Short mmCIF file of C-alpha atoms and ligand atoms in Angstrom, two decimals:
data_model
loop_
_atom_site.label_atom_id
_atom_site.label_comp_id
_atom_site.label_asym_id
_atom_site.label_seq_id
_atom_site.Cartn_x
_atom_site.Cartn_y
_atom_site.Cartn_z
CA MET A 1008 105.22 111.89 5.37
CA SER A 1009 101.51 110.64 4.84
CA ALA A 1010 99.72 108.70 7.22
CA GLN A 1011 99.27 106.31 4.39
CA LEU A 1012 103.40 105.81 4.29
CA LEU A 1013 103.41 105.28 7.80
CA GLN A 1014 100.86 102.76 7.62
CA LYS A 1015 101.96 98.80 7.94
CA ARG A 1016 100.22 96.52 5.64
CA ILE A 1017 98.73 93.63 7.26
CA ALA A 1018 98.17 90.24 5.93
CA VAL A 1019 95.89 88.39 8.38
CA PHE A 1020 96.01 84.52 7.76
CA GLY A 1021 93.11 83.15 9.71
CA SER A 1022 91.12 86.13 9.83
CA THR A 1023 88.08 84.67 11.00
CA GLY A 1024 89.50 83.15 14.10
CA SER A 1025 89.94 84.05 17.55
CA ILE A 1026 93.36 85.70 17.24
CA GLY A 1027 92.31 86.89 13.51
CA THR A 1028 89.11 88.66 14.95
CA GLN A 1029 90.97 90.31 17.75
CA ALA A 1030 93.54 91.45 15.39
CA LEU A 1031 91.00 93.11 13.05
CA ASP A 1032 89.62 94.96 16.25
CA VAL A 1033 93.44 96.23 16.85
CA ILE A 1034 93.59 97.27 13.34
CA ALA A 1035 90.19 98.94 13.42
CA ASP A 1036 91.20 100.76 16.36
CA HIS A 1037 94.22 102.15 14.53
CA PRO A 1038 93.46 102.80 10.95
CA ASP A 1039 96.35 105.40 10.82
CA LYS A 1040 98.78 102.79 11.39
CA PHE A 1041 97.46 99.45 10.07
CA SER A 1042 95.60 98.72 6.88
CA PRO A 1043 94.51 95.01 6.27
CA GLU A 1044 95.59 94.11 2.93
CA ILE A 1045 95.06 90.27 2.84
CA LEU A 1046 92.06 88.41 4.87
CA THR A 1047 91.98 84.51 4.81
CA ALA A 1048 89.33 81.85 6.15
CA GLN A 1049 88.84 78.05 5.72
CA ASN A 1050 85.12 77.47 5.74
CA ASN A 1051 83.56 80.69 7.38
CA ASP A 1052 82.48 82.23 4.33
CA GLU A 1053 79.89 84.67 5.96
CA LEU A 1054 82.45 86.28 8.22
CA LEU A 1055 85.08 86.60 5.82
CA ILE A 1056 82.43 88.41 3.52
CA GLN A 1057 81.57 90.77 6.46
CA GLN A 1058 85.09 91.48 7.06
CA ALA A 1059 85.98 92.06 3.34
CA ILE A 1060 83.13 94.48 3.07
CA ARG A 1061 83.91 96.26 6.30
CA PHE A 1062 87.68 96.43 5.92
CA ASN A 1063 87.94 96.57 1.99
CA PRO A 1064 91.02 94.58 1.60
CA ASN A 1065 92.99 94.09 -1.52
CA ILE A 1066 92.53 90.08 -1.36
CA VAL A 1067 90.54 87.72 0.38
CA VAL A 1068 91.26 83.84 0.14
CA ILE A 1069 88.60 81.24 1.19
CA GLY A 1070 90.49 77.83 1.75
CA ASN A 1071 87.62 75.66 0.93
CA GLU A 1072 87.04 75.76 -2.84
CA ASN A 1073 83.39 74.92 -2.84
CA LYS A 1074 82.79 78.03 -1.19
CA TYR A 1075 84.37 80.31 -3.70
CA ALA A 1076 81.55 81.22 -5.85
CA LYS A 1077 79.41 82.48 -2.75
CA VAL A 1078 82.45 84.64 -1.73
CA LYS A 1079 83.19 85.82 -5.15
CA GLU A 1080 79.51 86.82 -5.96
CA ALA A 1081 78.89 88.59 -2.52
CA LEU A 1082 82.12 90.54 -3.26
CA SER A 1083 81.49 91.05 -7.11
CA THR A 1084 80.74 95.02 -6.80
CA THR A 1085 83.88 95.49 -5.11
CA ASP A 1086 87.56 95.94 -6.28
CA ILE A 1087 88.71 93.00 -4.12
CA LYS A 1088 90.31 89.89 -5.35
CA VAL A 1089 88.91 86.40 -4.26
CA PHE A 1090 91.07 83.48 -4.39
CA ALA A 1091 90.33 79.83 -3.28
CA GLY A 1092 92.05 76.87 -2.05
CA GLU A 1093 95.19 75.55 -0.21
CA LYS A 1094 97.60 76.61 -2.82
CA ALA A 1095 96.29 80.00 -3.11
CA LEU A 1096 97.29 80.74 0.40
CA GLU A 1097 101.03 80.17 -0.62
CA GLU A 1098 100.43 82.18 -3.62
CA VAL A 1099 99.03 84.92 -1.72
CA ALA A 1100 101.90 84.85 0.57
CA ALA A 1101 104.31 85.28 -2.05
CA MET A 1102 102.48 88.64 -3.17
CA ASN A 1103 104.15 92.09 -2.48
CA CYS A 1104 101.04 93.70 -1.27
CA TYR A 1105 101.74 93.59 2.44
CA ASP A 1106 104.45 94.17 5.04
CA VAL A 1107 103.36 92.01 8.11
CA MET A 1108 101.99 88.75 8.08
CA LEU A 1109 99.94 87.72 10.92
CA ALA A 1110 100.19 84.00 10.96
CA ALA A 1111 96.87 83.01 12.57
CA ILE A 1112 95.90 79.88 11.03
CA VAL A 1113 95.42 76.98 13.42
CA GLY A 1114 97.67 73.86 13.29
CA PHE A 1115 100.16 72.61 10.47
CA ALA A 1116 97.96 74.21 7.78
CA GLY A 1117 99.69 77.44 8.62
CA LEU A 1118 103.28 76.25 8.08
CA LYS A 1119 103.50 76.63 4.16
CA PRO A 1120 101.86 80.07 3.79
CA THR A 1121 104.44 81.28 6.60
CA ILE A 1122 107.56 79.55 4.88
CA GLN A 1123 106.46 81.47 1.77
CA ALA A 1124 106.15 84.77 3.67
CA ILE A 1125 109.64 84.36 5.18
CA GLU A 1126 111.05 83.52 1.83
CA ASN A 1127 109.16 86.52 0.41
CA GLY A 1128 111.06 88.92 3.08
CA LYS A 1129 107.90 89.78 5.15
CA VAL A 1130 107.83 90.14 8.90
CA ILE A 1131 106.07 87.60 10.62
CA ALA A 1132 103.73 88.27 13.70
CA LEU A 1133 103.51 84.44 14.67
CA ALA A 1134 100.28 83.16 16.51
CA ASN A 1135 100.44 79.84 15.05
CA LYS A 1136 102.67 77.86 17.33
CA GLU A 1137 102.61 74.68 15.64
CA THR A 1138 104.68 76.32 12.68
CA LEU A 1139 107.71 76.26 15.27
CA VAL A 1140 106.81 72.76 16.86
CA VAL A 1141 106.88 71.33 13.36
CA ALA A 1142 110.01 72.74 11.65
CA GLY A 1143 111.23 75.35 14.25
CA ASP A 1144 115.04 74.88 13.09
CA ILE A 1145 114.24 75.22 9.37
CA ILE A 1146 111.89 78.32 10.04
CA MET A 1147 114.45 80.03 12.32
CA GLN A 1148 117.37 79.51 9.93
CA LYS A 1149 115.15 80.54 6.87
CA ALA A 1150 114.47 83.82 8.98
CA LEU A 1151 118.02 84.08 9.77
CA GLU A 1152 119.19 84.06 5.90
CA LYS A 1153 116.25 86.41 5.02
CA ARG A 1154 116.91 88.57 7.85
CA ILE A 1155 113.23 88.60 8.84
CA PRO A 1156 112.02 89.13 12.32
CA ILE A 1157 109.49 86.63 13.86
CA ILE A 1158 107.68 88.33 16.63
CA PRO A 1159 105.65 86.28 18.94
CA VAL A 1160 101.94 86.77 19.54
CA ASP A 1161 101.57 83.84 21.95
CA SER A 1162 101.17 85.80 25.35
CA GLU A 1163 103.94 83.82 27.23
CA HIS A 1164 106.57 84.27 24.20
CA SER A 1165 105.50 87.96 23.80
CA ALA A 1166 106.08 88.21 27.45
CA ILE A 1167 109.39 86.90 27.01
CA PHE A 1168 110.39 88.86 23.93
CA GLN A 1169 109.40 91.99 25.74
CA CYS A 1170 111.59 90.98 28.71
CA LEU A 1171 114.55 90.61 26.55
CA VAL A 1172 114.38 93.70 24.91
CA GLY A 1173 117.72 95.61 25.26
CA GLU A 1174 119.25 92.56 27.12
CA GLN A 1175 122.16 90.16 25.65
CA ARG A 1176 120.76 86.75 24.81
CA SER A 1177 124.12 85.39 26.50
CA SER A 1178 122.76 86.85 29.88
CA VAL A 1179 119.79 84.42 29.93
CA GLU A 1180 120.03 81.77 32.45
CA LYS A 1181 116.58 80.27 31.92
CA ILE A 1182 112.84 81.38 31.10
CA ILE A 1183 109.96 80.51 33.22
CA LEU A 1184 106.77 79.85 31.30
CA THR A 1185 103.64 80.49 33.49
CA ALA A 1186 100.67 77.94 32.62
CA SER A 1187 97.14 78.66 34.27
CA GLY A 1188 96.81 75.09 34.64
CA GLY A 1189 93.40 75.03 32.56
CA PRO A 1190 89.93 74.11 33.70
CA PHE A 1191 91.15 70.93 35.32
CA LEU A 1192 93.76 72.23 37.54
CA GLY A 1193 94.16 70.03 40.38
CA LYS A 1194 92.21 67.04 38.97
CA LYS A 1195 93.52 63.60 38.92
CA PRO A 1196 93.01 60.63 36.06
CA ASN A 1197 89.99 59.24 37.83
CA PHE A 1198 88.24 62.73 37.02
CA LEU A 1199 89.63 63.35 33.67
CA GLU A 1200 88.65 59.88 32.27
CA ASN A 1201 84.79 61.00 32.24
CA VAL A 1202 85.54 64.81 31.13
CA LYS A 1203 83.62 65.70 28.04
CA LYS A 1204 84.42 68.64 25.41
CA GLU A 1205 81.66 70.81 26.78
CA HIS A 1206 83.90 71.04 30.07
CA ALA A 1207 87.24 70.83 28.19
CA LEU A 1208 85.99 73.98 26.34
CA GLN A 1209 85.47 76.12 29.45
CA HIS A 1210 88.92 77.84 29.98
CA PRO A 1211 88.85 79.71 33.24
CA ASN A 1212 90.88 82.93 31.80
CA TRP A 1213 91.21 82.94 28.21
CA SER A 1214 88.72 82.73 25.31
CA MET A 1215 90.31 81.01 22.19
CA GLY A 1216 89.53 78.68 19.22
CA SER A 1217 88.57 75.18 20.11
CA LYS A 1218 91.85 73.45 19.36
CA ILE A 1219 94.11 75.72 21.66
CA THR A 1220 91.19 75.31 24.17
CA ILE A 1221 91.59 71.75 24.41
CA ASP A 1222 95.31 71.78 24.17
CA SER A 1223 95.08 74.10 27.43
CA ALA A 1224 92.82 71.51 29.27
CA THR A 1225 95.42 68.91 28.28
CA LEU A 1226 98.53 70.97 28.90
CA MET A 1227 99.61 70.07 25.64
CA ASN A 1228 99.46 73.85 25.01
CA LYS A 1229 102.12 74.58 27.45
CA GLY A 1230 104.38 71.48 25.95
CA LEU A 1231 103.92 73.15 22.44
CA GLU A 1232 104.93 76.41 23.92
CA MET A 1233 107.93 74.94 25.29
CA ILE A 1234 109.30 73.89 22.08
CA GLU A 1235 108.01 77.27 20.57
CA ALA A 1236 110.31 78.91 23.13
CA LYS A 1237 113.24 76.91 22.39
CA HIS A 1238 113.23 77.79 18.74
CA LEU A 1239 112.37 81.44 19.17
CA PHE A 1240 114.94 82.27 21.77
CA ALA A 1241 117.81 79.60 20.89
CA LEU A 1242 117.51 77.84 24.32
CA LYS A 1243 118.44 74.47 25.75
CA ALA A 1244 115.86 72.09 26.87
CA ASN A 1245 117.17 72.90 30.43
CA GLN A 1246 116.81 76.33 30.13
CA ILE A 1247 112.92 76.38 29.92
CA GLN A 1248 110.75 75.88 32.99
CA VAL A 1249 107.13 75.59 33.35
CA VAL A 1250 105.24 77.11 36.44
CA ILE A 1251 101.49 76.84 37.34
CA HIS A 1252 100.05 80.50 37.98
CA PRO A 1253 96.25 80.18 37.79
CA GLN A 1254 95.53 83.89 37.80
CA SER A 1255 97.12 84.53 34.28
CA ILE A 1256 98.57 87.93 35.23
CA ILE A 1257 102.44 87.30 34.71
CA HIS A 1258 102.47 86.12 31.16
CA SER A 1259 106.04 84.85 31.42
CA MET A 1260 109.38 85.48 33.09
CA VAL A 1261 113.41 85.46 31.97
CA GLN A 1262 115.88 84.83 34.71
CA PHE A 1263 119.24 86.15 34.17
CA LYS A 1264 122.58 85.02 34.94
CA ASP A 1265 122.76 87.46 37.98
CA GLY A 1266 119.65 85.95 39.47
CA SER A 1267 117.53 88.81 38.63
CA ILE A 1268 114.11 87.77 37.10
CA LYS A 1269 111.94 90.09 34.74
CA ALA A 1270 108.24 89.45 34.30
CA GLN A 1271 105.85 90.71 31.87
CA MET A 1272 102.56 91.42 33.62
CA GLY A 1273 98.98 92.52 32.38
CA LEU A 1274 95.27 91.36 32.16
CA PRO A 1275 94.80 88.03 30.19
CA ASP A 1276 93.77 89.67 26.97
CA MET A 1277 95.38 88.68 23.53
CA LYS A 1278 94.50 92.10 22.06
CA LEU A 1279 97.80 93.37 23.86
CA PRO A 1280 100.26 91.00 22.51
CA ILE A 1281 98.52 90.98 19.09
CA GLN A 1282 98.89 94.92 19.15
CA TYR A 1283 102.36 94.51 20.38
CA SER A 1284 103.68 92.23 17.45
CA LEU A 1285 101.93 94.50 14.89
CA ALA A 1286 103.34 97.67 16.40
CA PHE A 1287 106.88 96.60 17.16
CA PRO A 1288 109.04 98.30 17.82
CA GLN A 1289 106.54 100.92 18.91
CA ARG A 1290 104.20 100.67 21.87
CA ILE A 1291 100.76 102.08 21.08
CA ALA A 1292 98.37 103.89 23.47
CA ASN A 1293 95.05 102.05 24.00
CA ASN A 1294 92.03 101.96 26.40
CA PHE A 1295 91.98 98.27 27.15
CA PRO A 1296 91.18 97.72 30.97
CA ARG A 1297 94.26 97.93 33.27
CA PHE A 1298 95.14 95.59 35.79
CA ASP A 1299 94.74 96.60 39.21
CA PHE A 1300 96.86 95.17 42.25
CA LYS A 1301 94.36 96.20 44.96
CA ARG A 1302 91.43 94.13 43.25
CA MET A 1303 93.71 91.03 42.90
CA ASN A 1304 96.51 90.74 45.81
CA THR A 1305 97.50 87.33 45.67
CA LEU A 1306 99.41 85.69 42.71
CA SER A 1307 100.24 82.07 43.28
CA PHE A 1308 102.66 79.53 41.87
CA ASP A 1309 102.85 75.69 41.67
CA GLU A 1310 104.60 72.82 40.28
CA PRO A 1311 102.87 71.38 37.08
CA ASP A 1312 101.56 67.95 37.74
CA ILE A 1313 103.26 65.73 35.12
CA ARG A 1314 102.01 62.63 36.12
CA THR A 1315 98.44 63.50 35.68
CA PHE A 1316 98.89 65.60 32.59
CA ARG A 1317 101.41 63.59 30.60
CA ASN A 1318 101.18 65.54 27.79
CA LEU A 1319 103.64 67.52 29.30
CA ALA A 1320 106.02 64.97 29.87
CA LEU A 1321 105.66 63.96 26.18
CA ALA A 1322 106.30 67.39 24.91
CA THR A 1323 109.58 67.62 27.27
CA THR A 1324 110.86 64.31 25.42
CA ALA A 1325 110.11 65.95 21.86
CA LEU A 1326 111.78 69.23 23.07
CA GLU A 1327 114.79 67.25 24.36
CA LYS A 1328 115.23 64.57 21.43
CA GLY A 1329 114.10 67.11 18.64
CA GLY A 1330 114.47 65.75 15.28
CA ASN A 1331 110.99 64.94 13.76
CA LEU A 1332 109.64 63.79 17.11
CA PRO A 1333 107.96 67.42 17.83
CA CYS A 1334 106.28 67.17 14.39
CA VAL A 1335 104.97 63.79 15.16
CA LEU A 1336 103.91 64.87 18.71
CA ASN A 1337 102.08 67.74 16.83
CA ALA A 1338 100.34 65.77 14.03
CA ALA A 1339 99.15 63.14 16.65
CA ASN A 1340 97.76 65.71 18.64
CA GLU A 1341 95.79 67.47 16.06
CA ILE A 1342 94.08 64.31 15.14
CA ALA A 1343 93.55 63.42 18.76
CA VAL A 1344 92.07 66.53 19.79
CA PHE A 1345 89.84 66.57 16.46
CA ALA A 1346 88.78 63.19 17.47
CA PHE A 1347 87.59 64.32 21.21
CA LEU A 1348 85.82 67.32 19.84
CA ARG A 1349 83.85 64.83 18.03
CA ASN A 1350 83.17 62.47 20.89
CA ARG A 1351 85.29 59.72 19.13
CA ILE A 1352 87.74 59.33 22.00
CA GLY A 1353 87.92 60.23 25.78
CA PHE A 1354 90.23 63.05 27.49
CA LEU A 1355 93.06 60.71 28.56
CA GLU A 1356 92.92 58.32 25.46
CA MET A 1357 94.23 61.59 23.54
CA THR A 1358 97.65 61.16 25.51
CA ASN A 1359 97.86 57.48 24.79
CA MET A 1360 97.50 57.89 21.15
CA ILE A 1361 100.34 60.81 20.97
CA GLU A 1362 102.34 58.45 22.85
CA LYS A 1363 101.82 55.56 20.80
CA ALA A 1364 102.45 57.58 17.51
CA MET A 1365 105.80 58.79 18.96
CA ASP A 1366 106.86 55.28 19.50
CA LYS A 1367 105.72 54.03 16.35
CA ILE A 1368 106.74 56.92 13.72
CA PRO A 1369 110.75 56.30 12.70
CA PHE A 1370 112.84 58.95 14.32
CA ILE A 1371 114.82 61.16 11.87
CA GLU A 1372 117.51 63.32 13.70
CA THR A 1373 117.93 66.04 11.28
CA PRO A 1374 114.59 66.00 8.98
CA THR A 1375 114.45 67.93 5.92
CA LEU A 1376 111.25 69.91 5.24
CA ASN A 1377 109.92 67.04 2.92
CA GLU A 1378 110.72 64.58 5.71
CA LEU A 1379 108.91 66.50 8.11
CA PHE A 1380 105.79 66.50 5.87
CA GLU A 1381 105.92 62.83 5.46
CA SER A 1382 106.40 62.17 9.45
CA ASP A 1383 103.30 64.59 9.74
CA GLY A 1384 101.20 62.34 7.45
CA GLU A 1385 102.20 58.92 8.87
CA ALA A 1386 101.49 60.43 12.58
CA ARG A 1387 98.04 61.68 11.49
CA ASN A 1388 97.22 58.41 9.59
CA PHE A 1389 98.58 56.19 12.66
CA VAL A 1390 96.26 57.90 15.02
CA ALA A 1391 93.20 58.39 12.55
CA ASN A 1392 93.58 54.41 11.89
CA SER A 1393 93.67 53.58 15.41
CA ILE A 1394 90.79 55.56 16.07
CA LYS A 1395 89.17 54.29 12.81
CA LEU A 1396 88.19 57.84 12.05
P1 NDP B 1041 90.64 79.60 15.72
O1 NDP B 1041 90.08 78.12 15.38
O2 NDP B 1041 89.55 80.46 16.37
O3 NDP B 1041 91.07 80.07 14.13
C1 NDP B 1041 91.62 79.48 13.22
C2 NDP B 1041 91.73 80.24 11.84
O4 NDP B 1041 92.28 79.55 10.85
C3 NDP B 1041 90.12 80.38 11.09
O5 NDP B 1041 90.45 81.83 10.55
C4 NDP B 1041 90.01 79.39 10.35
O6 NDP B 1041 89.28 79.36 9.35
C5 NDP B 1041 91.56 79.29 9.72
N1 NDP B 1041 91.65 77.78 9.42
C6 NDP B 1041 91.57 76.58 10.01
N2 NDP B 1041 91.98 75.64 9.36
C7 NDP B 1041 92.45 75.88 8.35
C8 NDP B 1041 92.94 75.36 7.29
N3 NDP B 1041 93.22 74.13 7.18
N4 NDP B 1041 93.73 76.20 6.49
C9 NDP B 1041 93.49 77.83 6.30
N5 NDP B 1041 92.85 78.19 7.17
C10 NDP B 1041 92.17 77.46 8.33
O7 NDP B 1041 92.05 79.49 16.19
P2 NDP B 1041 92.66 80.64 17.00
O8 NDP B 1041 92.51 82.08 16.44
O9 NDP B 1041 92.25 80.31 18.60
O10 NDP B 1041 94.17 80.11 16.99
C11 NDP B 1041 95.11 80.41 15.96
C12 NDP B 1041 96.49 80.16 16.07
O11 NDP B 1041 96.90 80.95 16.90
C13 NDP B 1041 96.67 78.53 16.81
O12 NDP B 1041 97.95 78.12 15.97
C14 NDP B 1041 96.74 78.86 18.26
O13 NDP B 1041 97.52 77.89 18.62
C15 NDP B 1041 97.57 80.32 18.17
N6 NDP B 1041 97.26 80.97 19.32
C16 NDP B 1041 96.12 81.29 19.96
C17 NDP B 1041 95.57 81.91 20.97
C18 NDP B 1041 94.13 82.38 21.24
O14 NDP B 1041 94.03 83.06 22.11
N7 NDP B 1041 93.46 81.92 20.51
C19 NDP B 1041 96.71 82.31 21.67
C20 NDP B 1041 97.78 82.24 21.49
C21 NDP B 1041 98.41 81.28 20.38
P3 NDP B 1041 87.64 79.01 9.58
O15 NDP B 1041 87.26 80.21 10.45
O16 NDP B 1041 86.92 79.48 8.43
O17 NDP B 1041 87.60 77.98 10.29
MG1 MG B 1042 100.21 80.83 25.15
#
């Protein structure tokens, strides 16, 4: 078979982000295995143009329509097709020129193109955790109907996925999600009250986009990940435990019904789970730095402080109650993080806003997709109006 037939054609949705750029590094290291067919960005036209010239994809999409003319002009001497706007993301996801969608758009905006890709029968390598938080029941049901594998990119879920290879799902007693604890591990509310975005954006172990970095500092990231895990691995709320592990070497664990625990370990580097998701079911050799037990001889574990980091308690409520509550939690959080990043509200106010939105927006036990879109809009408006954004 020719190399080209063995290549997987990858659609990188969110190619200019932290996950997207690392995915393109992985793809560039393995041109015999992967070819990037679709690249998308929202605002970063310069980087999208550079990526397009370097990788020569079939299609690029720029979300912000005001940037279309510039991207089109810059690529006018190539065969690359250029589209713009939110709708174009869905239209392109419905095309047949790719095999795997790497869903690496941040936030709720990633949901519609991912649904379109599932309906289109494409494999999903899922980085965008908000998709499953908002509409996990609907997404997993659609994927089941279409027999589409959803392969997690999030490092904790990739770890659990890897621990489950060769195991029966019915053998799982619980999963243990590890959390670094973020930059404010051990701090108390009187300290957090005065935290500014410059502090919150300094993650000790991972370099990521700004939204997820703030989510890591507030522990909302771990809350979203509990809900993501529930859907990906068909778990009950009481089968999901969070443990603080500041070194981020154990990426997560599965405990089986005989008491045996499997852990997946490695240095904290997102390229590894990205590569795993694209190459699955194969493993590909690489020269990423290796973990050395002699250089780090202590791995430690602790309980999360949910009294201080109340987002984790709010996310647990959303996880247990389900319905539209995780969608409301996510939408309120997106607006709260947006406001914090613009110095409009304080660190602890983010949690207060989310809690109020969860109280305010009417609960729906089994929401349709349209009802979820409505709940998302209501929660966003509620928080934006409360802050007077
Ligand atoms: P970034 O903010 O770095 O990148 C986001 C990407 O999405 C960019 O390409 C951005 O385009 C694009 N984008 C932003 N807003 C929109 C929109 N409204 N419509 C379409 N595209 C949009 O995020 P990350 O790469 O850090 O995270 C991506 C997703 O992966 C998130 O859901 C995150 O939770 C998840 N994740 C990330 C990890 C990480 O290490 N970074 C780890 C685990 C999960 P532009 O650059 O033009 O703004
Ligand atoms: Mg993670």
